[in-house]
mmCIF file of C-alpha atoms and ligand atoms in Angstrom:
data_model
loop_
_atom_site.group_PDB
_atom_site.id
_atom_site.type_symbol
_atom_site.label_atom_id
_atom_site.label_comp_id
_atom_site.label_asym_id
_atom_site.label_seq_id
_atom_site.Cartn_x
_atom_site.Cartn_y
_atom_site.Cartn_z
ATOM 1 C CA UNK J 104 43.206 -144.238 39.061
ATOM 2 C CA UNK J 105 45.624 -145.264 41.649
ATOM 3 C CA UNK J 106 48.783 -143.291 41.461
ATOM 4 C CA UNK J 107 50.623 -146.674 43.529
ATOM 5 C CA UNK J 108 50.498 -148.125 40.026
ATOM 6 C CA UNK J 109 52.840 -145.581 38.996
ATOM 7 C CA UNK J 110 56.757 -146.071 38.330
ATOM 8 C CA UNK J 111 57.739 -144.265 42.298
ATOM 9 C CA UNK J 112 61.308 -143.168 40.059
ATOM 10 C CA UNK J 113 60.535 -140.628 37.715
ATOM 11 C CA UNK J 114 59.212 -138.341 41.136
ATOM 12 C CA UNK J 115 63.319 -138.173 40.866
ATOM 13 C CA UNK J 116 63.971 -136.820 37.824
ATOM 14 C CA UNK J 117 64.410 -132.769 38.649
ATOM 15 C CA UNK J 118 62.310 -130.777 36.162
ATOM 16 C CA UNK J 119 62.495 -131.422 32.212
ATOM 17 C CA UNK J 120 65.295 -132.933 30.079
ATOM 18 C CA UNK J 121 67.563 -130.856 29.992
ATOM 19 C CA UNK J 122 67.013 -129.208 25.857
ATOM 20 C CA UNK J 123 63.137 -129.895 26.564
ATOM 21 C CA UNK J 124 63.717 -127.463 29.024
ATOM 22 C CA UNK J 125 66.338 -124.864 26.751
ATOM 23 C CA UNK J 126 63.554 -125.062 24.318
ATOM 24 C CA UNK J 127 60.580 -124.226 26.614
ATOM 25 C CA UNK J 128 62.735 -120.597 27.464
ATOM 26 C CA UNK J 129 63.507 -119.595 23.783
ATOM 27 C CA UNK J 130 59.873 -120.566 23.294
ATOM 28 C CA UNK J 131 58.712 -117.645 26.563
ATOM 29 C CA UNK J 132 61.511 -115.520 25.052
ATOM 30 C CA UNK J 133 59.572 -115.009 21.859
ATOM 31 C CA UNK J 134 56.263 -114.851 23.191
ATOM 32 C CA UNK J 135 57.912 -111.643 24.501
ATOM 33 C CA UNK J 136 59.661 -110.043 22.305
ATOM 34 C CA UNK J 137 58.044 -110.703 18.616
ATOM 35 C CA UNK J 138 60.546 -109.584 16.703
ATOM 36 C CA UNK J 139 63.358 -111.518 18.288
ATOM 37 C CA UNK J 140 66.349 -112.299 15.588
ATOM 38 C CA UNK J 141 67.152 -115.399 17.674
ATOM 39 C CA UNK J 142 70.052 -117.539 16.410
ATOM 40 C CA UNK J 143 70.232 -121.330 18.451
ATOM 41 C CA UNK J 144 73.644 -122.473 18.726
ATOM 42 C CA UNK J 145 71.749 -124.847 21.680
ATOM 43 C CA UNK J 146 70.627 -128.508 20.295
ATOM 44 C CA UNK J 147 73.944 -130.008 18.595
ATOM 45 C CA UNK J 148 71.392 -130.562 16.301
ATOM 46 C CA UNK J 149 72.789 -130.896 12.504
ATOM 47 C CA UNK J 150 72.163 -128.109 9.855
ATOM 48 C CA UNK J 151 73.632 -129.242 6.792
ATOM 49 C CA UNK J 152 71.661 -130.943 4.570
ATOM 50 C CA UNK J 153 72.247 -134.303 3.776
ATOM 51 C CA UNK J 154 74.833 -135.070 0.691
ATOM 52 C CA UNK J 155 73.723 -136.410 -2.811
ATOM 53 C CA UNK J 156 75.678 -139.335 -2.467
ATOM 54 C CA UNK J 157 72.671 -139.991 0.201
ATOM 55 C CA UNK J 158 70.333 -138.625 -1.534
ATOM 56 C CA UNK J 159 70.491 -140.581 -4.806
ATOM 57 C CA UNK J 160 71.110 -144.243 -2.341
ATOM 58 C CA UNK J 161 66.684 -143.371 -1.113
ATOM 59 C CA UNK J 162 65.636 -142.188 -4.611
ATOM 60 C CA UNK J 163 66.460 -145.713 -5.714
ATOM 61 C CA UNK J 164 66.092 -147.198 -2.679
ATOM 62 C CA UNK J 165 62.283 -145.808 -2.272
ATOM 63 C CA UNK J 166 61.856 -146.491 -6.527
ATOM 64 C CA UNK J 167 62.816 -149.952 -5.537
ATOM 65 C CA UNK J 168 60.405 -149.895 -2.538
ATOM 66 C CA UNK J 169 57.371 -148.844 -5.284
ATOM 67 C CA UNK J 170 57.983 -152.078 -7.368
ATOM 68 C CA UNK J 171 57.020 -155.951 -6.286
ATOM 69 C CA UNK J 172 60.645 -157.596 -6.519
ATOM 70 C CA UNK J 173 62.029 -155.433 -4.502
ATOM 71 C CA UNK J 174 59.207 -154.034 -2.307
ATOM 72 C CA UNK J 175 60.581 -154.872 1.332
ATOM 73 C CA UNK J 176 58.023 -156.069 4.370
ATOM 74 C CA UNK J 177 60.174 -156.148 7.663
ATOM 75 C CA UNK J 178 63.585 -156.296 7.844
ATOM 76 C CA UNK J 179 66.396 -158.263 10.541
ATOM 77 C CA UNK J 180 66.012 -156.593 13.327
ATOM 78 C CA UNK J 181 69.811 -156.492 14.209
ATOM 79 C CA UNK J 182 70.451 -154.741 10.506
ATOM 80 C CA UNK J 183 70.641 -155.258 6.891
ATOM 81 C CA UNK J 184 73.411 -157.116 6.577
ATOM 82 C CA UNK J 185 74.699 -155.103 3.703
ATOM 83 C CA UNK J 186 74.766 -151.901 5.999
ATOM 84 C CA UNK J 187 76.499 -154.141 9.219
ATOM 85 C CA UNK J 188 79.361 -155.203 6.720
ATOM 86 C CA UNK J 189 80.061 -151.724 5.221
ATOM 87 C CA UNK J 190 79.543 -150.081 9.010
ATOM 88 C CA UNK J 191 82.560 -153.185 9.674
ATOM 89 C CA UNK J 192 84.531 -151.757 6.439
ATOM 90 C CA UNK J 193 84.423 -148.011 6.422
ATOM 91 C CA UNK J 194 84.658 -147.499 10.011
ATOM 92 C CA UNK J 195 86.001 -150.791 11.906
ATOM 93 C CA UNK J 196 88.801 -151.763 9.432
ATOM 94 C CA UNK J 197 90.147 -148.586 8.428
ATOM 95 C CA UNK J 198 91.810 -148.501 12.132
ATOM 96 C CA UNK J 199 92.715 -151.848 12.401
ATOM 97 C CA UNK J 200 90.322 -153.244 14.056
ATOM 98 C CA UNK J 201 88.466 -156.201 13.539
ATOM 99 C CA UNK J 202 84.754 -157.075 13.733
ATOM 100 C CA UNK J 203 82.087 -159.922 13.305
ATOM 101 C CA UNK J 204 78.989 -158.104 11.025
ATOM 102 C CA UNK J 205 76.695 -160.105 14.063
ATOM 103 C CA UNK J 206 77.887 -157.878 16.442
ATOM 104 C CA UNK J 207 77.093 -154.511 14.214
ATOM 105 C CA UNK J 208 72.939 -153.513 16.135
ATOM 106 C CA UNK J 209 71.452 -151.754 13.982
ATOM 107 C CA UNK J 210 69.152 -149.189 14.869
ATOM 108 C CA UNK J 211 67.578 -145.922 15.545
ATOM 109 C CA UNK J 212 68.926 -143.511 17.483
ATOM 110 C CA UNK J 213 71.865 -143.476 19.748
ATOM 111 C CA UNK J 214 70.330 -141.935 21.981
ATOM 112 C CA UNK J 215 67.605 -144.507 22.206
ATOM 113 C CA UNK J 216 70.557 -147.136 22.425
ATOM 114 C CA UNK J 217 72.188 -145.682 25.867
ATOM 115 C CA UNK J 218 68.687 -144.551 27.499
ATOM 116 C CA UNK J 219 67.627 -149.700 26.628
ATOM 117 C CA UNK J 220 70.261 -150.291 27.207
ATOM 118 C CA UNK J 221 70.740 -150.151 31.530
ATOM 119 C CA UNK J 222 67.258 -152.992 30.628
ATOM 120 C CA UNK J 223 69.720 -155.500 30.822
ATOM 121 C CA UNK J 224 71.380 -154.581 34.059
ATOM 122 C CA UNK J 225 70.253 -155.575 37.241
ATOM 123 C CA UNK J 226 67.765 -152.969 39.830
ATOM 124 C CA UNK J 227 71.150 -152.572 42.092
ATOM 125 C CA UNK J 228 73.475 -152.221 39.892
ATOM 126 C CA UNK J 229 76.644 -149.614 40.444
ATOM 127 C CA UNK J 230 77.007 -147.081 37.726
ATOM 128 C CA UNK J 231 79.265 -144.140 37.461
ATOM 129 C CA UNK J 232 79.163 -141.419 34.395
ATOM 130 C CA UNK J 233 81.279 -138.367 33.531
ATOM 131 C CA UNK J 234 80.685 -135.581 35.083
ATOM 132 C CA UNK J 235 79.657 -133.158 32.654
ATOM 133 C CA UNK J 236 78.204 -135.504 30.099
ATOM 134 C CA UNK J 237 75.377 -136.289 27.626
ATOM 135 C CA UNK J 238 72.168 -136.629 30.947
ATOM 136 C CA UNK J 239 70.458 -139.041 28.550
ATOM 137 C CA UNK J 240 72.904 -142.109 31.120
ATOM 138 C CA UNK J 241 71.734 -140.494 33.731
ATOM 139 C CA UNK J 242 68.381 -139.367 32.621
ATOM 140 C CA UNK J 243 67.307 -143.230 32.053
ATOM 141 C CA UNK J 244 69.026 -145.375 35.345
ATOM 142 C CA UNK J 245 67.254 -142.067 37.604
ATOM 143 C CA UNK J 246 63.891 -143.677 36.048
ATOM 144 C CA UNK J 247 65.124 -147.423 36.268
ATOM 145 C CA UNK J 248 65.153 -146.891 39.885
ATOM 146 C CA UNK J 249 69.573 -147.170 40.111
ATOM 147 C CA UNK J 250 70.500 -143.906 41.320
ATOM 148 C CA UNK J 251 69.426 -142.589 44.835
ATOM 149 C CA UNK J 252 68.204 -139.356 45.763
ATOM 150 C CA UNK J 253 69.261 -136.719 44.387
ATOM 151 C CA UNK J 254 71.458 -134.441 46.571
ATOM 152 C CA UNK J 255 72.063 -130.783 47.437
ATOM 153 C CA UNK J 256 75.184 -130.334 45.801
ATOM 154 C CA UNK J 257 73.647 -131.850 42.754
ATOM 155 C CA UNK J 258 74.151 -135.629 42.916
ATOM 156 C CA UNK J 259 72.628 -138.436 43.319
ATOM 157 C CA UNK J 260 73.182 -140.073 46.551
ATOM 158 C CA UNK J 261 74.219 -143.873 44.161
ATOM 159 C CA UNK J 262 75.880 -142.307 41.422
ATOM 160 C CA UNK J 263 80.275 -142.075 41.595
ATOM 161 C CA UNK J 264 80.176 -139.588 39.221
ATOM 162 C CA UNK J 265 83.603 -139.409 37.387
ATOM 163 C CA UNK J 266 85.499 -135.336 37.653
ATOM 164 C CA UNK J 267 86.105 -133.808 33.969
ATOM 165 C CA UNK J 268 87.343 -131.208 34.565
ATOM 166 C CA UNK J 269 90.349 -128.599 32.814
ATOM 167 C CA UNK J 270 91.993 -129.627 36.194
ATOM 168 C CA UNK J 271 92.555 -133.207 35.150
ATOM 169 C CA UNK J 272 92.862 -132.663 31.719
ATOM 170 C CA UNK J 273 89.089 -133.916 31.182
ATOM 171 C CA UNK J 274 90.642 -137.141 31.878
ATOM 172 C CA UNK J 275 88.979 -138.501 34.527
ATOM 173 C CA UNK J 276 90.187 -141.240 36.947
ATOM 174 C CA UNK J 277 89.112 -144.607 37.888
ATOM 175 C CA UNK J 278 85.901 -144.642 40.264
ATOM 176 C CA UNK J 279 86.567 -143.850 43.722
ATOM 177 C CA UNK J 280 83.762 -146.724 44.215
ATOM 178 C CA UNK J 281 83.258 -149.889 43.096
ATOM 179 C CA UNK J 282 80.572 -150.175 40.606
ATOM 180 C CA UNK J 283 79.820 -152.515 38.097
ATOM 181 C CA UNK J 284 78.407 -149.688 34.762
ATOM 182 C CA UNK J 285 80.549 -147.105 33.458
ATOM 183 C CA UNK J 286 79.488 -144.628 30.926
ATOM 184 C CA UNK J 287 82.360 -143.186 28.348
ATOM 185 C CA UNK J 288 81.433 -140.071 26.115
ATOM 186 C CA UNK J 289 84.314 -140.125 23.868
ATOM 187 C CA UNK J 290 85.208 -137.303 21.355
ATOM 188 C CA UNK J 291 83.150 -135.749 25.107
ATOM 189 C CA UNK J 292 79.233 -134.346 24.304
ATOM 190 C CA UNK J 293 79.907 -131.235 26.101
ATOM 191 C CA UNK J 294 83.777 -130.139 26.658
ATOM 192 C CA UNK J 295 84.084 -131.773 23.653
ATOM 193 C CA UNK J 296 87.528 -133.610 24.408
ATOM 194 C CA UNK J 297 88.955 -136.219 24.027
ATOM 195 C CA UNK J 298 90.074 -139.191 26.018
ATOM 196 C CA UNK J 299 93.612 -141.425 25.003
ATOM 197 C CA UNK J 300 95.150 -143.829 25.007
ATOM 198 C CA UNK J 301 95.961 -143.581 28.500
ATOM 199 C CA UNK J 302 93.322 -143.124 29.777
ATOM 200 C CA UNK J 303 91.133 -145.745 27.929
ATOM 201 C CA UNK J 304 93.735 -148.230 29.005
ATOM 202 C CA UNK J 305 93.328 -147.898 32.518
ATOM 203 C CA UNK J 306 89.752 -147.829 32.377
ATOM 204 C CA UNK J 307 89.650 -150.812 30.121
ATOM 205 C CA UNK J 308 92.155 -152.561 32.610
ATOM 206 C CA UNK J 309 90.048 -152.216 35.695
ATOM 207 C CA UNK J 310 86.461 -153.073 34.318
ATOM 208 C CA UNK J 311 88.320 -156.253 33.078
ATOM 209 C CA UNK J 312 89.241 -156.486 36.299
ATOM 210 C CA UNK J 313 86.543 -155.689 38.696
ATOM 211 C CA UNK J 314 84.267 -157.560 36.258
ATOM 212 C CA UNK J 315 82.345 -154.046 35.480
ATOM 213 C CA UNK J 316 81.257 -153.309 31.934
ATOM 214 C CA UNK J 317 82.304 -149.513 30.068
ATOM 215 C CA UNK J 318 79.525 -148.184 27.719
ATOM 216 C CA UNK J 319 81.292 -146.314 25.655
ATOM 217 C CA UNK J 320 79.132 -143.917 22.806
ATOM 218 C CA UNK J 321 81.379 -142.485 20.668
ATOM 219 C CA UNK J 322 78.611 -140.746 18.991
ATOM 220 C CA UNK J 323 81.309 -138.077 17.565
ATOM 221 C CA UNK J 324 84.477 -139.753 16.633
ATOM 222 C CA UNK J 325 84.340 -138.660 13.358
ATOM 223 C CA UNK J 326 85.438 -135.150 14.405
ATOM 224 C CA UNK J 327 88.490 -136.437 15.724
ATOM 225 C CA UNK J 328 91.264 -135.364 13.433
ATOM 226 C CA UNK J 329 94.471 -136.107 15.487
ATOM 227 C CA UNK J 330 95.091 -140.088 14.346
ATOM 228 C CA UNK J 331 96.525 -141.595 16.677
ATOM 229 C CA UNK J 332 93.764 -140.275 19.225
ATOM 230 C CA UNK J 333 91.244 -143.557 19.561
ATOM 231 C CA UNK J 334 88.309 -143.613 17.940
ATOM 232 C CA UNK J 335 87.291 -146.988 18.780
ATOM 233 C CA UNK J 336 86.845 -148.850 22.377
ATOM 234 C CA UNK J 337 88.065 -151.316 20.474
ATOM 235 C CA UNK J 338 91.986 -149.640 19.837
ATOM 236 C CA UNK J 339 92.196 -151.037 23.327
ATOM 237 C CA UNK J 340 93.407 -154.315 23.629
ATOM 238 C CA UNK J 341 91.643 -156.062 25.891
ATOM 239 C CA UNK J 342 88.268 -154.215 25.274
ATOM 240 C CA UNK J 343 86.671 -156.287 23.204
ATOM 241 C CA UNK J 344 85.434 -158.453 26.836
ATOM 242 C CA UNK J 345 84.477 -155.291 28.761
ATOM 243 C CA UNK J 346 83.506 -152.929 26.857
ATOM 244 C CA UNK J 347 79.931 -152.113 24.913
ATOM 245 C CA UNK J 348 79.997 -149.276 21.953
ATOM 246 C CA UNK J 349 77.425 -146.745 20.714
ATOM 247 C CA UNK J 350 77.553 -144.968 17.101
ATOM 248 C CA UNK J 351 75.754 -142.497 15.679
ATOM 249 C CA UNK J 352 75.404 -141.508 11.586
ATOM 250 C CA UNK J 353 72.610 -138.128 13.270
ATOM 251 C CA UNK J 354 76.575 -136.344 13.203
ATOM 252 C CA UNK J 355 78.190 -138.254 10.855
ATOM 253 C CA UNK J 356 76.047 -137.857 8.647
ATOM 254 C CA UNK J 357 73.093 -135.434 9.462
ATOM 255 C CA UNK J 358 71.026 -137.801 10.754
ATOM 256 C CA UNK J 359 69.604 -136.279 13.167
ATOM 257 C CA UNK J 360 66.029 -136.255 11.336
ATOM 258 C CA UNK J 361 66.887 -139.426 9.120
ATOM 259 C CA UNK J 362 67.828 -141.953 12.439
ATOM 260 C CA UNK J 363 70.091 -144.754 11.496
ATOM 261 C CA UNK J 364 72.600 -145.421 14.634
ATOM 262 C CA UNK J 365 74.175 -148.782 15.685
ATOM 263 C CA UNK J 366 76.086 -150.641 18.875
ATOM 264 C CA UNK J 367 78.394 -153.061 19.155
ATOM 265 C CA UNK J 368 78.143 -155.820 21.352
ATOM 266 C CA UNK J 369 80.571 -157.922 21.039
ATOM 267 C CA UNK J 370 80.896 -161.787 21.460
ATOM 268 C CA UNK J 371 82.945 -161.948 23.699
ATOM 269 C CA UNK J 372 80.300 -160.899 25.897
ATOM 270 C CA UNK J 373 78.194 -163.855 25.586
ATOM 271 C CA UNK J 374 75.264 -164.114 27.529
ATOM 272 C CA UNK J 375 74.361 -159.509 27.230
ATOM 273 C CA UNK J 376 74.912 -159.721 23.111
ATOM 274 C CA UNK J 377 72.358 -162.453 22.857
ATOM 275 C CA UNK J 378 69.675 -160.109 26.155
ATOM 276 C CA UNK J 379 70.500 -157.760 24.225
ATOM 277 C CA UNK J 380 68.886 -158.860 20.602
ATOM 278 C CA UNK J 381 66.169 -160.705 22.215
ATOM 279 C CA UNK J 382 65.390 -156.871 24.160
ATOM 280 C CA UNK J 383 65.891 -155.919 20.185
ATOM 281 C CA UNK J 384 63.545 -158.097 18.837
ATOM 282 C CA UNK J 385 61.284 -157.973 21.429
ATOM 283 C CA UNK J 386 60.897 -154.362 21.078
ATOM 284 C CA UNK J 387 62.505 -153.424 17.698
ATOM 285 C CA UNK J 388 61.188 -153.971 13.804
ATOM 286 C CA UNK J 389 64.762 -152.675 12.243
ATOM 287 C CA UNK J 390 65.431 -149.414 10.745
ATOM 288 C CA UNK J 391 63.266 -148.650 7.166
ATOM 289 C CA UNK J 392 65.286 -150.402 4.313
ATOM 290 C CA UNK J 393 65.424 -146.938 2.451
ATOM 291 C CA UNK J 394 67.811 -145.349 5.445
ATOM 292 C CA UNK J 395 69.722 -147.839 5.588
ATOM 293 C CA UNK J 396 70.679 -147.657 2.370
ATOM 294 C CA UNK J 397 70.882 -143.777 3.061
ATOM 295 C CA UNK J 398 74.082 -144.460 5.968
ATOM 296 C CA UNK J 399 75.810 -147.496 3.898
ATOM 297 C CA UNK J 400 75.489 -144.373 0.937
ATOM 298 C CA UNK J 401 77.601 -142.905 2.838
ATOM 299 C CA UNK J 402 80.816 -145.654 2.708
ATOM 300 C CA UNK J 403 80.805 -145.721 -1.021
ATOM 301 C CA UNK J 404 84.216 -143.395 -2.598
ATOM 302 C CA UNK J 405 82.613 -140.433 -3.582
ATOM 303 C CA UNK J 406 80.181 -140.874 -0.379
ATOM 304 C CA UNK J 407 82.401 -140.707 2.108
ATOM 305 C CA UNK J 408 83.954 -137.405 -0.073
ATOM 306 C CA UNK J 409 81.266 -135.718 0.932
ATOM 307 C CA UNK J 410 80.648 -136.529 4.361
ATOM 308 C CA UNK J 411 84.503 -135.136 4.510
ATOM 309 C CA UNK J 412 83.624 -131.870 3.448
ATOM 310 C CA UNK J 413 80.685 -131.420 5.439
ATOM 311 C CA UNK J 414 82.031 -132.749 9.214
ATOM 312 C CA UNK J 415 85.251 -130.153 8.032
ATOM 313 C CA UNK J 416 83.024 -127.408 7.126
ATOM 314 C CA UNK J 417 81.160 -127.745 11.226
ATOM 315 C CA UNK J 418 85.145 -127.640 11.749
ATOM 316 C CA UNK J 419 85.913 -124.684 10.787
ATOM 317 C CA UNK J 420 83.105 -123.033 12.132
ATOM 318 C CA UNK J 421 83.865 -124.680 15.349
ATOM 319 C CA UNK J 422 87.374 -122.987 14.749
ATOM 320 C CA UNK J 423 86.041 -119.941 13.845
ATOM 321 C CA UNK J 424 84.303 -119.485 17.625
ATOM 322 C CA UNK J 425 87.424 -121.084 19.303
ATOM 323 C CA UNK J 426 89.101 -117.832 17.666
ATOM 324 C CA UNK J 427 86.201 -115.313 18.318
ATOM 325 C CA UNK J 428 85.795 -115.672 21.053
ATOM 326 C CA UNK J 429 89.755 -116.757 23.026
ATOM 327 C CA UNK J 430 90.558 -113.453 20.859
ATOM 328 C CA UNK J 431 88.032 -111.778 23.342
ATOM 329 C CA UNK J 432 89.140 -113.394 26.065
ATOM 330 C CA UNK J 433 87.610 -116.019 27.742
ATOM 331 C CA UNK J 434 88.957 -118.818 27.523
ATOM 332 C CA UNK J 435 87.797 -121.713 25.786
ATOM 333 C CA UNK J 436 87.684 -126.439 25.427
ATOM 334 C CA UNK J 437 87.290 -128.630 22.765
ATOM 335 C CA UNK J 438 85.743 -127.610 19.926
ATOM 336 C CA UNK J 439 88.957 -129.696 18.477
ATOM 337 C CA UNK J 440 88.111 -133.154 17.811
ATOM 338 C CA UNK J 441 84.653 -132.147 17.847
ATOM 339 C CA UNK J 442 81.673 -130.136 17.460
ATOM 340 C CA UNK J 443 81.269 -128.259 20.956
ATOM 341 C CA UNK J 444 83.534 -125.501 21.618
ATOM 342 C CA UNK J 445 82.850 -125.223 26.094
ATOM 343 C CA UNK J 446 83.733 -122.231 26.988
ATOM 344 C CA UNK J 447 84.149 -121.078 30.650
ATOM 345 C CA UNK J 448 82.032 -118.120 31.833
ATOM 346 C CA UNK J 449 84.195 -115.458 33.707
ATOM 347 C CA UNK J 450 83.872 -114.991 36.992
ATOM 348 C CA UNK J 451 82.331 -118.012 38.111
ATOM 349 C CA UNK J 452 78.967 -116.788 36.994
ATOM 350 C CA UNK J 453 75.843 -120.034 36.788
ATOM 351 C CA UNK J 454 74.940 -121.347 33.410
ATOM 352 C CA UNK J 455 71.403 -120.727 33.763
ATOM 353 C CA UNK J 456 71.962 -116.810 34.592
ATOM 354 C CA UNK J 457 74.075 -116.900 31.519
ATOM 355 C CA UNK J 458 72.059 -118.384 29.655
ATOM 356 C CA UNK J 459 68.933 -115.686 30.041
ATOM 357 C CA UNK J 460 71.262 -113.235 29.952
ATOM 358 C CA UNK J 461 73.205 -114.543 26.473
ATOM 359 C CA UNK J 462 69.204 -114.366 25.270
ATOM 360 C CA UNK J 463 68.326 -110.894 26.201
ATOM 361 C CA UNK J 464 71.349 -108.975 24.949
ATOM 362 C CA UNK J 465 72.195 -110.986 21.640
ATOM 363 C CA UNK J 466 69.839 -113.185 21.088
ATOM 364 C CA UNK J 467 71.713 -115.928 21.286
ATOM 365 C CA UNK J 468 71.216 -120.028 22.721
ATOM 366 C CA UNK J 469 73.028 -122.037 23.669
ATOM 367 C CA UNK J 470 73.887 -124.661 26.185
ATOM 368 C CA UNK J 471 74.216 -124.066 30.524
ATOM 369 C CA UNK J 472 77.292 -126.453 31.528
ATOM 370 C CA UNK J 473 75.728 -127.821 34.288
ATOM 371 C CA UNK J 474 72.480 -129.324 32.823
ATOM 372 C CA UNK J 475 75.516 -131.688 31.582
ATOM 373 C CA UNK J 476 76.553 -132.247 36.172
ATOM 374 C CA UNK J 477 77.727 -130.513 38.686
ATOM 375 C CA UNK J 478 81.130 -129.521 37.655
ATOM 376 C CA UNK J 479 79.065 -128.108 34.341
ATOM 377 C CA UNK J 480 78.259 -124.992 36.196
ATOM 378 C CA UNK J 481 80.272 -122.277 35.324
ATOM 379 C CA UNK J 482 80.246 -123.937 31.843
ATOM 380 C CA UNK J 483 78.705 -122.772 28.642
ATOM 381 C CA UNK J 484 77.598 -125.426 25.636
ATOM 382 C CA UNK J 485 78.460 -123.942 22.393
ATOM 383 C CA UNK J 486 77.623 -125.889 19.158
ATOM 384 C CA UNK J 487 79.733 -125.977 16.107
ATOM 385 C CA UNK J 488 76.484 -127.411 14.138
ATOM 386 C CA UNK J 489 74.343 -124.168 12.988
ATOM 387 C CA UNK J 490 75.395 -122.445 10.014
ATOM 388 C CA UNK J 491 78.545 -120.586 10.017
ATOM 389 C CA UNK J 492 77.691 -116.578 8.861
ATOM 390 C CA UNK J 493 75.069 -117.354 11.731
ATOM 391 C CA UNK J 494 76.847 -117.870 14.362
ATOM 392 C CA UNK J 495 79.821 -115.138 12.542
ATOM 393 C CA UNK J 496 77.026 -112.774 13.608
ATOM 394 C CA UNK J 497 76.466 -114.601 16.441
ATOM 395 C CA UNK J 498 80.379 -113.970 17.858
ATOM 396 C CA UNK J 499 80.072 -110.954 16.088
ATOM 397 C CA UNK J 500 76.854 -109.714 18.893
ATOM 398 C CA UNK J 501 78.883 -111.472 21.806
ATOM 399 C CA UNK J 502 81.859 -109.746 21.542
ATOM 400 C CA UNK J 503 80.287 -105.659 21.035
ATOM 401 C CA UNK J 504 77.116 -106.616 23.469
ATOM 402 C CA UNK J 505 77.842 -108.599 26.140
HETATM 403 C C1 MLT P 856 72.956 -132.673 22.420
HETATM 404 O O1 MLT P 856 72.951 -131.702 21.677
HETATM 405 O O2 MLT P 856 73.077 -132.660 23.170
HETATM 406 C C2 MLT P 856 72.248 -133.605 20.860
HETATM 407 O O3 MLT P 856 71.768 -132.740 20.087
HETATM 408 C C3 MLT P 856 71.640 -134.113 21.723
HETATM 409 C C4 MLT P 856 71.097 -135.738 21.306
HETATM 410 O O4 MLT P 856 72.438 -136.059 20.154
HETATM 411 O O5 MLT P 856 70.914 -135.877 21.558
#
C-alpha cells in the first residue's frame, strides 16, 4: 500500500489514547506482580448495577422484540419519540428550559458525538479547548488536521487553550485569539469543577457576538448538587443561537456498557441542525429499542428515585475521598458537584511519575492530570465511581504507605 493515501494527521497524535495508555501500564504491572491487588480509581467507569426500573423496562422491551406484532427493526436515526420526549420532560422542563423533541438526537454515546461533531466544520476552523479537559475534543481535531503541530510545551500550535486552574477558580477566561469553535465541559472532566452562570454567560455573549459556536459537554450534570448552578448551557440567555449540548446516560444511569446518550442541536442553529441530522442518517442507524426503553425508564418516578440513590452513593464516595486526602494534608478540588477528585500533587511531582509511584507503593490506579492537558501537570484524578469499600481500602493504603 502507498502510504501517501493515509491521513497524515494521525501521526501528530502523541502516543495512544489516554485510557489505553493507562490500561497498558496496569497490564505491564500485573505481568511482573502476579499477586497484585490493584484498586482501580482511574477511568471513570461506573460500578453500580443498573437500577431495577431499567432492568424491568429492558425485560419488557426484550419480550416485545420476541413477538411479531411488537417486534421493531430499524428505528429512527434520531431516536424514538418516546425517549426524546422523556428527555425533555425529565431534564429540561424542570429547569425551565423549553425544548423541541426534534432538537434531541439520541445516540450511542457522548464520546462518539463529541468526536463526530467536528466533521460539520471547516478544516481551517480555529478551536478553543479548556485545559485540562476530556482528551477526545483535542484528539478528534488532531485527526481532522485542525490543530497544527505539537510543541515542546505540550500545546498544539493552532489550538487556543482555556486554562482552568486553581488560580482562576476553574473559571476560564475568554479565548485570547479569534476562534470559531469553543469546547466547554461542565462539570469538568477531570477537575470536577462547575462553570458558574457568570462564566457561561460570558462565553455565550462572546459566541453570539463573534459568530462562534459552543460545544458544551454536560455528561456529568446530574452530579451537580447546588441547584443554583447551571446544569445546561440552555439555562443561559442567548445559548440557543450559539450552542450544541452533549448529554449521556453513561454516568447518569450506569450505561457505560449499555450505550445511550443524546445531543441537542436547537433549530435556532438552522443549517447545522440539518447537517447533523444528515450526518446521523448517513452514518448511524440509531440506538436499539431495548436500550431506548431502558433510558426512558429512568424518568419514571421510581426510576428517578433509584437513579438519584445511585448518584448519592457515588457522591458519598467522593466525599470520603475528599475528606481522607484533606486529612492527610493534601489539597483537592472537585468531588462536590462531580464524581472526580482533582488532587494537587505535593512538591509538583510529575503526574505520570506519581501514577507509577502510587501503583508501586499502594497498588492504586488513578489518572495522571497531564493526560488531560498541560495545565493538568502536577495533578492527579481519582474517580468516585469505584466500589465504596474498595475505595476506602485504597485511601487507607495511601494514608499508610505514601
Ligand atoms: C473518563 O474516565 O474520563 C471517562 O470514563 C471517559 C469517558 O467517559 O469516555
